[in-house]
Tab-separated table of C-alpha atoms in Angstrom:
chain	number	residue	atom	x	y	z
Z	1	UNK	CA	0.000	0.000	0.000
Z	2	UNK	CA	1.529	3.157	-0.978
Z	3	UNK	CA	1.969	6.175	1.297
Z	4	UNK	CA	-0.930	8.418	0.086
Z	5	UNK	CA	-3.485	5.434	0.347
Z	6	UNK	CA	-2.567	4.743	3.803
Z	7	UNK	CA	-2.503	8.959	4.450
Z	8	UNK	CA	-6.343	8.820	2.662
Z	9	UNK	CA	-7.381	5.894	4.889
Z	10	UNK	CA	-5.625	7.030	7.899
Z	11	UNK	CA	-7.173	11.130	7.735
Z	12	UNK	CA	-10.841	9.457	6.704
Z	13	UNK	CA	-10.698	7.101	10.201
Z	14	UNK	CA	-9.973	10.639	11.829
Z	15	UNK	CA	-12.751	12.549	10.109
Z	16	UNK	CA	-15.039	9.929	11.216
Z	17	UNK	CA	-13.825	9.941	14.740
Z	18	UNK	CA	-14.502	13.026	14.742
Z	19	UNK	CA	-17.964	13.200	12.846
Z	20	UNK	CA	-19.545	10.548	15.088
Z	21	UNK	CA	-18.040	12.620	18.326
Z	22	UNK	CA	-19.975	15.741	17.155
Z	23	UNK	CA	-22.868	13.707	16.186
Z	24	UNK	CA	-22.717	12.482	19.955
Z	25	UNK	CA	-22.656	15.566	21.279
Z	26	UNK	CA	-26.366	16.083	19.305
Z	27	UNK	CA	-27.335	12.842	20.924
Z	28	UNK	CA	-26.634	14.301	24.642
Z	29	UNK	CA	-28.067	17.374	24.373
Z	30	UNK	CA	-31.569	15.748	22.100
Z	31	UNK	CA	-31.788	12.835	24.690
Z	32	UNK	CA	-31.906	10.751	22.073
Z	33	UNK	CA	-28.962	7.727	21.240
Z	34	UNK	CA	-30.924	7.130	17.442
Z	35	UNK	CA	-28.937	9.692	15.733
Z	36	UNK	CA	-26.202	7.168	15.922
Z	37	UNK	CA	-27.738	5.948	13.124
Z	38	UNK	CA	-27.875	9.011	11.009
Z	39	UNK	CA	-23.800	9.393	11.873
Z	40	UNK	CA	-23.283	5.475	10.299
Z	41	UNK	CA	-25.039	6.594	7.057
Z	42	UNK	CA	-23.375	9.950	7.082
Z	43	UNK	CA	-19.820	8.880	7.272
Z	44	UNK	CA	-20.133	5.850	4.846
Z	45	UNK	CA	-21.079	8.623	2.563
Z	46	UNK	CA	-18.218	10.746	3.560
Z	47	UNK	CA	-15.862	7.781	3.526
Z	48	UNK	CA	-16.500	7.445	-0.266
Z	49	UNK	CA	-16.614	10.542	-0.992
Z	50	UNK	CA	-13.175	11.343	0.474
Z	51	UNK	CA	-11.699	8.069	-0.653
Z	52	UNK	CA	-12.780	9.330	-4.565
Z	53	UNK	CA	-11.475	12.813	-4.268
Z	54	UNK	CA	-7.874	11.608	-2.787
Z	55	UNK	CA	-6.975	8.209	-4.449
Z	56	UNK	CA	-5.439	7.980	-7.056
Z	57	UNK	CA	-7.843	6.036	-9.388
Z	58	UNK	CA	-9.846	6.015	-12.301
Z	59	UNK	CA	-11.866	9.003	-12.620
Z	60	UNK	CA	-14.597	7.716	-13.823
Z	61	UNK	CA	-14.724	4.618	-11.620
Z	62	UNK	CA	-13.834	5.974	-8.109
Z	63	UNK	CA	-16.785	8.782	-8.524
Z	64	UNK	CA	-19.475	6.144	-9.257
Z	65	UNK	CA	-18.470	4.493	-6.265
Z	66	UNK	CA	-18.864	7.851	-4.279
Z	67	UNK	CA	-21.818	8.412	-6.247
Z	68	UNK	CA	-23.571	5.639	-5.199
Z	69	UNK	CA	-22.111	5.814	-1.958
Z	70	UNK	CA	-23.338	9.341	-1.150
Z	71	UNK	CA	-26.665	8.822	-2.433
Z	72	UNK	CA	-27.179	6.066	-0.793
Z	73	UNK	CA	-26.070	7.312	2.927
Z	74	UNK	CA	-27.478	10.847	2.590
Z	75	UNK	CA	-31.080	9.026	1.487
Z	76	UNK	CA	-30.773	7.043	4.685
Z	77	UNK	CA	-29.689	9.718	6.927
Z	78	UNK	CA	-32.642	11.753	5.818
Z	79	UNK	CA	-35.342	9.118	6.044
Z	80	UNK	CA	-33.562	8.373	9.542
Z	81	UNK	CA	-33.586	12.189	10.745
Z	82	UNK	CA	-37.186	12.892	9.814
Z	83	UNK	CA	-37.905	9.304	12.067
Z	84	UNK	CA	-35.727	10.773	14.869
Z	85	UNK	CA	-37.245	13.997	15.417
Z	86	UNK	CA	-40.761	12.733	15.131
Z	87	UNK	CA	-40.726	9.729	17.514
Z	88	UNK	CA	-39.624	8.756	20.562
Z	89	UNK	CA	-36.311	7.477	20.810
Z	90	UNK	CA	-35.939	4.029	19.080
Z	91	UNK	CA	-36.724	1.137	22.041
Z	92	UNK	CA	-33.290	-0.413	21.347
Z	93	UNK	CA	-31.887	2.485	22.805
Z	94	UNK	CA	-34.085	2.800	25.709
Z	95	UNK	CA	-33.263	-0.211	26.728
Z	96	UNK	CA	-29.325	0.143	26.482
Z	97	UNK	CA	-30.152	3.437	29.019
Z	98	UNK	CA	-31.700	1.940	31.224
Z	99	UNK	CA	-29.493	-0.986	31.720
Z	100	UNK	CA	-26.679	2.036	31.364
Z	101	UNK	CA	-28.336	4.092	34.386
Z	102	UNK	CA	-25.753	5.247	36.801
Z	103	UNK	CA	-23.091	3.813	34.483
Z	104	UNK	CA	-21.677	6.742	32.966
Z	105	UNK	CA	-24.462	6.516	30.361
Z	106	UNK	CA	-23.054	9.110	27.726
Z	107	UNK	CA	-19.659	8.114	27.880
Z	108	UNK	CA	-21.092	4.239	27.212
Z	109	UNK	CA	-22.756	5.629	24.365
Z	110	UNK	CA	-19.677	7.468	23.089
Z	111	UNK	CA	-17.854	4.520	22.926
Z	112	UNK	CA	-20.849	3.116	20.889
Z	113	UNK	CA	-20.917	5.788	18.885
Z	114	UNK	CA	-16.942	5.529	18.154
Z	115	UNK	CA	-17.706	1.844	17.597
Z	116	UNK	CA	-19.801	2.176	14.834
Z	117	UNK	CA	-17.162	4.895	13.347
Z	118	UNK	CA	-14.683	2.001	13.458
Z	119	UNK	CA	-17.322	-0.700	11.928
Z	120	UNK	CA	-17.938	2.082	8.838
Z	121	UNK	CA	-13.862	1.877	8.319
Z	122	UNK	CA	-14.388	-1.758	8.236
Z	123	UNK	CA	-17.677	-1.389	6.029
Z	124	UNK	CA	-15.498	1.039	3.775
Z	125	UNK	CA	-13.192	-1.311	1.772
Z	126	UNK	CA	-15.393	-1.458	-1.612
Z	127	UNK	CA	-14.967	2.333	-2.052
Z	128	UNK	CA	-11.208	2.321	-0.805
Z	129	UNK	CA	-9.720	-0.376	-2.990
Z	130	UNK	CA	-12.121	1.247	-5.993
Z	131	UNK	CA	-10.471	4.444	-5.664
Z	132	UNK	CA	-7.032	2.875	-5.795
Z	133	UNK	CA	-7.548	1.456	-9.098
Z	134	UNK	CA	-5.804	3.058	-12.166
Z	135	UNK	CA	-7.495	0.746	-14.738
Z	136	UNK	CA	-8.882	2.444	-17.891
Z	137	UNK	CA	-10.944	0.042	-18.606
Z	138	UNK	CA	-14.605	-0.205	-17.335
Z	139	UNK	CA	-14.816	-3.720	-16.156
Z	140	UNK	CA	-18.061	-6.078	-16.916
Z	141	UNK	CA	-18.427	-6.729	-12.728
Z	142	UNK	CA	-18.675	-2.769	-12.404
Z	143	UNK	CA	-21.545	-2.733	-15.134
Z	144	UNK	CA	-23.020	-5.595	-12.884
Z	145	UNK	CA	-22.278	-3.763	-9.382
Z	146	UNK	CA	-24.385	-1.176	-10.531
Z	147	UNK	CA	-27.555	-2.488	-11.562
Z	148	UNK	CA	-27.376	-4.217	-8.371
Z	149	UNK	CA	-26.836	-1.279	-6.698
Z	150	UNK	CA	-30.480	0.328	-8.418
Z	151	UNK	CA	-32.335	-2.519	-6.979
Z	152	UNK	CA	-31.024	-2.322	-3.581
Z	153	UNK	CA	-31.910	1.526	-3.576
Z	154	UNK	CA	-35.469	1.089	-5.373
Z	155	UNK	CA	-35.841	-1.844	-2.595
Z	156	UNK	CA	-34.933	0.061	0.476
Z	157	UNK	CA	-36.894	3.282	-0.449
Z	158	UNK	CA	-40.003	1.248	-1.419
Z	159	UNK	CA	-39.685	-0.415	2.282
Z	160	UNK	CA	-39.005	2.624	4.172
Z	161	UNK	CA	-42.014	4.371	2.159
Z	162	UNK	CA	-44.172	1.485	2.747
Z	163	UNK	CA	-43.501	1.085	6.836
Z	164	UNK	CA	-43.704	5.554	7.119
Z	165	UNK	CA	-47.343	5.364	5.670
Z	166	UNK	CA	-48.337	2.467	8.019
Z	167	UNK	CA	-46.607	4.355	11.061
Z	168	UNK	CA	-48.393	7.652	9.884
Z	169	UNK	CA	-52.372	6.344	10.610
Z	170	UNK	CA	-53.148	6.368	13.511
Z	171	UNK	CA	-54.930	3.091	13.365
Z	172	UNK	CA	-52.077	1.414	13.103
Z	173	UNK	CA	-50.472	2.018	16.330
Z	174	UNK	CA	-49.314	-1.345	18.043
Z	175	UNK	CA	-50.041	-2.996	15.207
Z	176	UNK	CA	-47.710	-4.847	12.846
Z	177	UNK	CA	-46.940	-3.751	9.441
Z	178	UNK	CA	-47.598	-6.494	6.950
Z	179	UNK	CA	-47.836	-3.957	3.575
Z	180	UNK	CA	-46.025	-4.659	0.801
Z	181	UNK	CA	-42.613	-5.692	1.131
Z	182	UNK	CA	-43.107	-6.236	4.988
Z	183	UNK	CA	-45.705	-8.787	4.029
Z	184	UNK	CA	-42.726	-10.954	2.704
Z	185	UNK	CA	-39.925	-9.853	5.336
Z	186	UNK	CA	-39.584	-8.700	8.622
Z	187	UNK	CA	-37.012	-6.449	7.658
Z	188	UNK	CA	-36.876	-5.796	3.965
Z	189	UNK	CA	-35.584	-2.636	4.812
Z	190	UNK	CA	-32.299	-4.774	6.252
Z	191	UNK	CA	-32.402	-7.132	3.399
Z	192	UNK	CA	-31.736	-4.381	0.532
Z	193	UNK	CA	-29.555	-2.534	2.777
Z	194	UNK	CA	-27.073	-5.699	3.102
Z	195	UNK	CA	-28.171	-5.799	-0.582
Z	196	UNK	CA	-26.118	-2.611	-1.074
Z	197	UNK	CA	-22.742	-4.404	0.059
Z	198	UNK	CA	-23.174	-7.204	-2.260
Z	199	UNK	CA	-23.462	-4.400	-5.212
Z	200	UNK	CA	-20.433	-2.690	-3.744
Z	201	UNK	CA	-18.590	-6.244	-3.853
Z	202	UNK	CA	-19.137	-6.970	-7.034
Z	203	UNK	CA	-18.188	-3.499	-8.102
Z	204	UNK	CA	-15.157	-3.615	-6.459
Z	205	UNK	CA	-14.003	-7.601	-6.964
Z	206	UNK	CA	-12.314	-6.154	-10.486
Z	207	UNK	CA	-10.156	-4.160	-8.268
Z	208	UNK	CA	-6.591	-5.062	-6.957
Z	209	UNK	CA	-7.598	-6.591	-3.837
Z	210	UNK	CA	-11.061	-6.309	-4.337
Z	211	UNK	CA	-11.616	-9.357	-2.907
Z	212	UNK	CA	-11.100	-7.846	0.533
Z	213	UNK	CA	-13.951	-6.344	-0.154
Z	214	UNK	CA	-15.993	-10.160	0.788
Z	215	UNK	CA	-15.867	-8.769	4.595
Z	216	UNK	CA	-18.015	-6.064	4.112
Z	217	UNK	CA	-21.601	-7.765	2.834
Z	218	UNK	CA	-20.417	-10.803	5.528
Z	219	UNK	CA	-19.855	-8.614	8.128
Z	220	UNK	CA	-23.301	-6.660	7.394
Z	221	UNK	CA	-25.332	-10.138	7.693
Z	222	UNK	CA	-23.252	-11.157	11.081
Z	223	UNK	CA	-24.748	-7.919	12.061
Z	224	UNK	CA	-28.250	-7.784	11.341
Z	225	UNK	CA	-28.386	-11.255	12.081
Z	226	UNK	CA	-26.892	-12.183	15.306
Z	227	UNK	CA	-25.994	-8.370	16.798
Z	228	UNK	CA	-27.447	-4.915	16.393
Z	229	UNK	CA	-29.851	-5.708	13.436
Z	230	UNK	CA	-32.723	-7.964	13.815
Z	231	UNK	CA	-32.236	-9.372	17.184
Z	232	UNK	CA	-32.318	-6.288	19.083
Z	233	UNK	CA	-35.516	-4.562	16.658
Z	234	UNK	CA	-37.333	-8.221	17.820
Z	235	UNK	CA	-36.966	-7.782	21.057
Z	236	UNK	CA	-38.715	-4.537	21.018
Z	237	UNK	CA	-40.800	-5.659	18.846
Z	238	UNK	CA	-42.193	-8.510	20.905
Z	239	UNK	CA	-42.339	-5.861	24.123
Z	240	UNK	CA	-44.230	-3.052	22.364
Z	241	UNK	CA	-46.774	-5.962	19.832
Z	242	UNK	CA	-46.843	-9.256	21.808
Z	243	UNK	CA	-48.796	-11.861	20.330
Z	244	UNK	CA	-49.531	-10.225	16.930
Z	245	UNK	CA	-45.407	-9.820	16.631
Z	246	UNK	CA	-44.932	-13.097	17.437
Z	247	UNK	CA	-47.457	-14.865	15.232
Z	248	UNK	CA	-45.805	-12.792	12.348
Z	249	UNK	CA	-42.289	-14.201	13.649
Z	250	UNK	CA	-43.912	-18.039	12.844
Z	251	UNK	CA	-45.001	-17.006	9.540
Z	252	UNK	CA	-42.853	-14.819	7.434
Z	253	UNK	CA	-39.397	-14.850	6.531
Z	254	UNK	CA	-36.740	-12.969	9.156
Z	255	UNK	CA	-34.903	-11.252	6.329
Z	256	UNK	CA	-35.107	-11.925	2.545
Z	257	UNK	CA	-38.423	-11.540	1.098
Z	258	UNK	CA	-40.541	-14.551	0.724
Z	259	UNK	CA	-43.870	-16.040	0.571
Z	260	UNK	CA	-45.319	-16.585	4.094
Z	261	UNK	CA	-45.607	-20.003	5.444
Z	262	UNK	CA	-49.086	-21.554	5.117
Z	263	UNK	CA	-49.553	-22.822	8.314
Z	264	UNK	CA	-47.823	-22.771	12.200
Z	265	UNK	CA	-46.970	-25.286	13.928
C-alpha cells in the first residue's frame, strides 16, 4: 500500500472519529442515542466521498463508487432524521439506558458511537480499494455492481415508504406492518440494505484486492443477524406488539423476502 493510500485511509478514520463525536454531542443534548444511526449513514457517505477525491484512481470509476455511496447514505440519513425527530427514541436504545443508568451513560454511548465509526472503516473497503484502481478500462463486474446497486436503492426506499405510511395512521399504532414488502420480510428494509454491500462487492471484486472487499456484505449479515440488526428490533418488537409480533415471527421470513408459510406449527 503506498503512502498516500494509507494517508487517505488514515485522515478518513480521523474525520469519522470526529464526525460521530460531534454527532454524539447532538445525541446528549436531544436525549436521544438514534442519531447514531444518522452518523453510520453519514460517514459511509463521507468515507466514499473522500476516498474518490484523494486516491489515485480512475476518474470515472472511483466517482461512481462515491456516487452511489453518497446517495445512498445521505437518502438514509434523511429518512432516519425525519424518524428521529418525530418519535420517541428508538426502544433499542431505551433499553441500552436503562441498563446504562448510573453507568456513565453518555460516555457508554460514546464509545458506541466511536464503535460504529470504526465498523464504517471496516464497512469502507469497496470504495477504498475502488479508488485505488488506475485501470482504464470499465470492467463487466462494475456494469453488474451497478444495476445491483439500483435494486437495492429502489428496494430500500419502497420499504421505508411502505412502513412511514403504516406508522403515519393512527390506526395502526401497536399494530404490525404487513404492507407490501413487509408482508414478505420482517425487515426488507435490512435485506436491501445488506443488498447494497453485495453491489459494492461486485463493483469492487475487479479491483486489486477487491476481494477484501468479501468482509463487508459478511460482516453486514453477522450484524443484522446475530448483533445490532434484527435481534435487538425483535426484542422490542415482541415488548411493544406481543402476540400479533410473534405470530408474524412463525409465519414470514426474518430477512429476505418470501412467501409466508401456510400454516404454524
Amino acid at each position: 500500500m503506498t503512502s498516500v493510500a494509507i494517508a487517505t485511509l488514515g485522515i478518513g478514520t480521523a474525520g469519522l472519529v470526529l464526525l460521530m463525536f460531534l454527532i454524539w454531542l447532538i445525541s446528549v443534548r436531544r436525549s436521544n442515542a438514534g442519531f447514531v444511526d444518522v452518523g453510520w449513514a453519514l460517514g459511509l457517505a463521507m468515507l466514499g466521498g473522500w476516498y474518490a477525491w484523494r486516491g489515485p484512481g480512475f476518474y470515472p470509476r472511483k466517482w461512481m463508487m462515491a456516487g452511489m455511496v453518497g446517495f445512498w447514505g445521505l437518502r438514509l440519513a434523511l429518512h432516519l432524521v425525519r424518524r428521529i425527530t418525530l418519535e420517541p427514541e428508538d426502544g433499542r436504545y431505551q433499553k441500552l439506558r436503562r441498563d446504562w443508568q448510573g453507568k456513565n451513560v453518555n460516555i457508554r454511548f460514546l464509545l458506541f458511537f466511536e464503535f460504529q465509526a470504526l465498523v464504517d472503516v471496516l464497512l469502507s473497503i469497496p470504495f477504498f480499494v475502488t479508488a485505488l484502481n488506475p485501470a482504464p478500462q470499465t470492467h463487466a463486474l462494475e456494469y453488474m455492481g451497478v444495476a445491483l446497486w439500483l435494486a437495492a436503492v429502489i428496494g430500500e426506499s419502497v420499504a421505508d415508504s411502505q412502513l412511514a405510511a403504516f406508522r403515519r395512521d393512527p390506526q395502526n399504532r401497536g399494530h404490525v406492518c404487513q404492507a407490501g414488502l413487509w408482508n414478505y420480510s420482517r425487515h426488507p428494509n435490512y435485506f436491501f440494505e445488506w443488498f447494497a454491500w453485495l453491489a459494492w462487492t461486485v463493483y469492487a471484486w475487479s479491483s486489486p484486492w477487491g476481494w477484501l472487499s468479501l468482509i463487508c456484505p459478511a460482516l453486514m449479515l453477522f450484524l443484522l443477524l446475530r448483533v445490532t440488526g434484527i435481534p435487538a428490533t425483535e426484542e422490542q418488537a415482541l415488548r411493544s406488539r406481543g402476540e400479533e409480533y410473534a405470530r408474524y415471527q412463525k409465519t414470514t421470513s426474518a430477512l429476505i423476502p418470501w412467501f409466508k408459510k401456510s400454516s404454524v406449527t
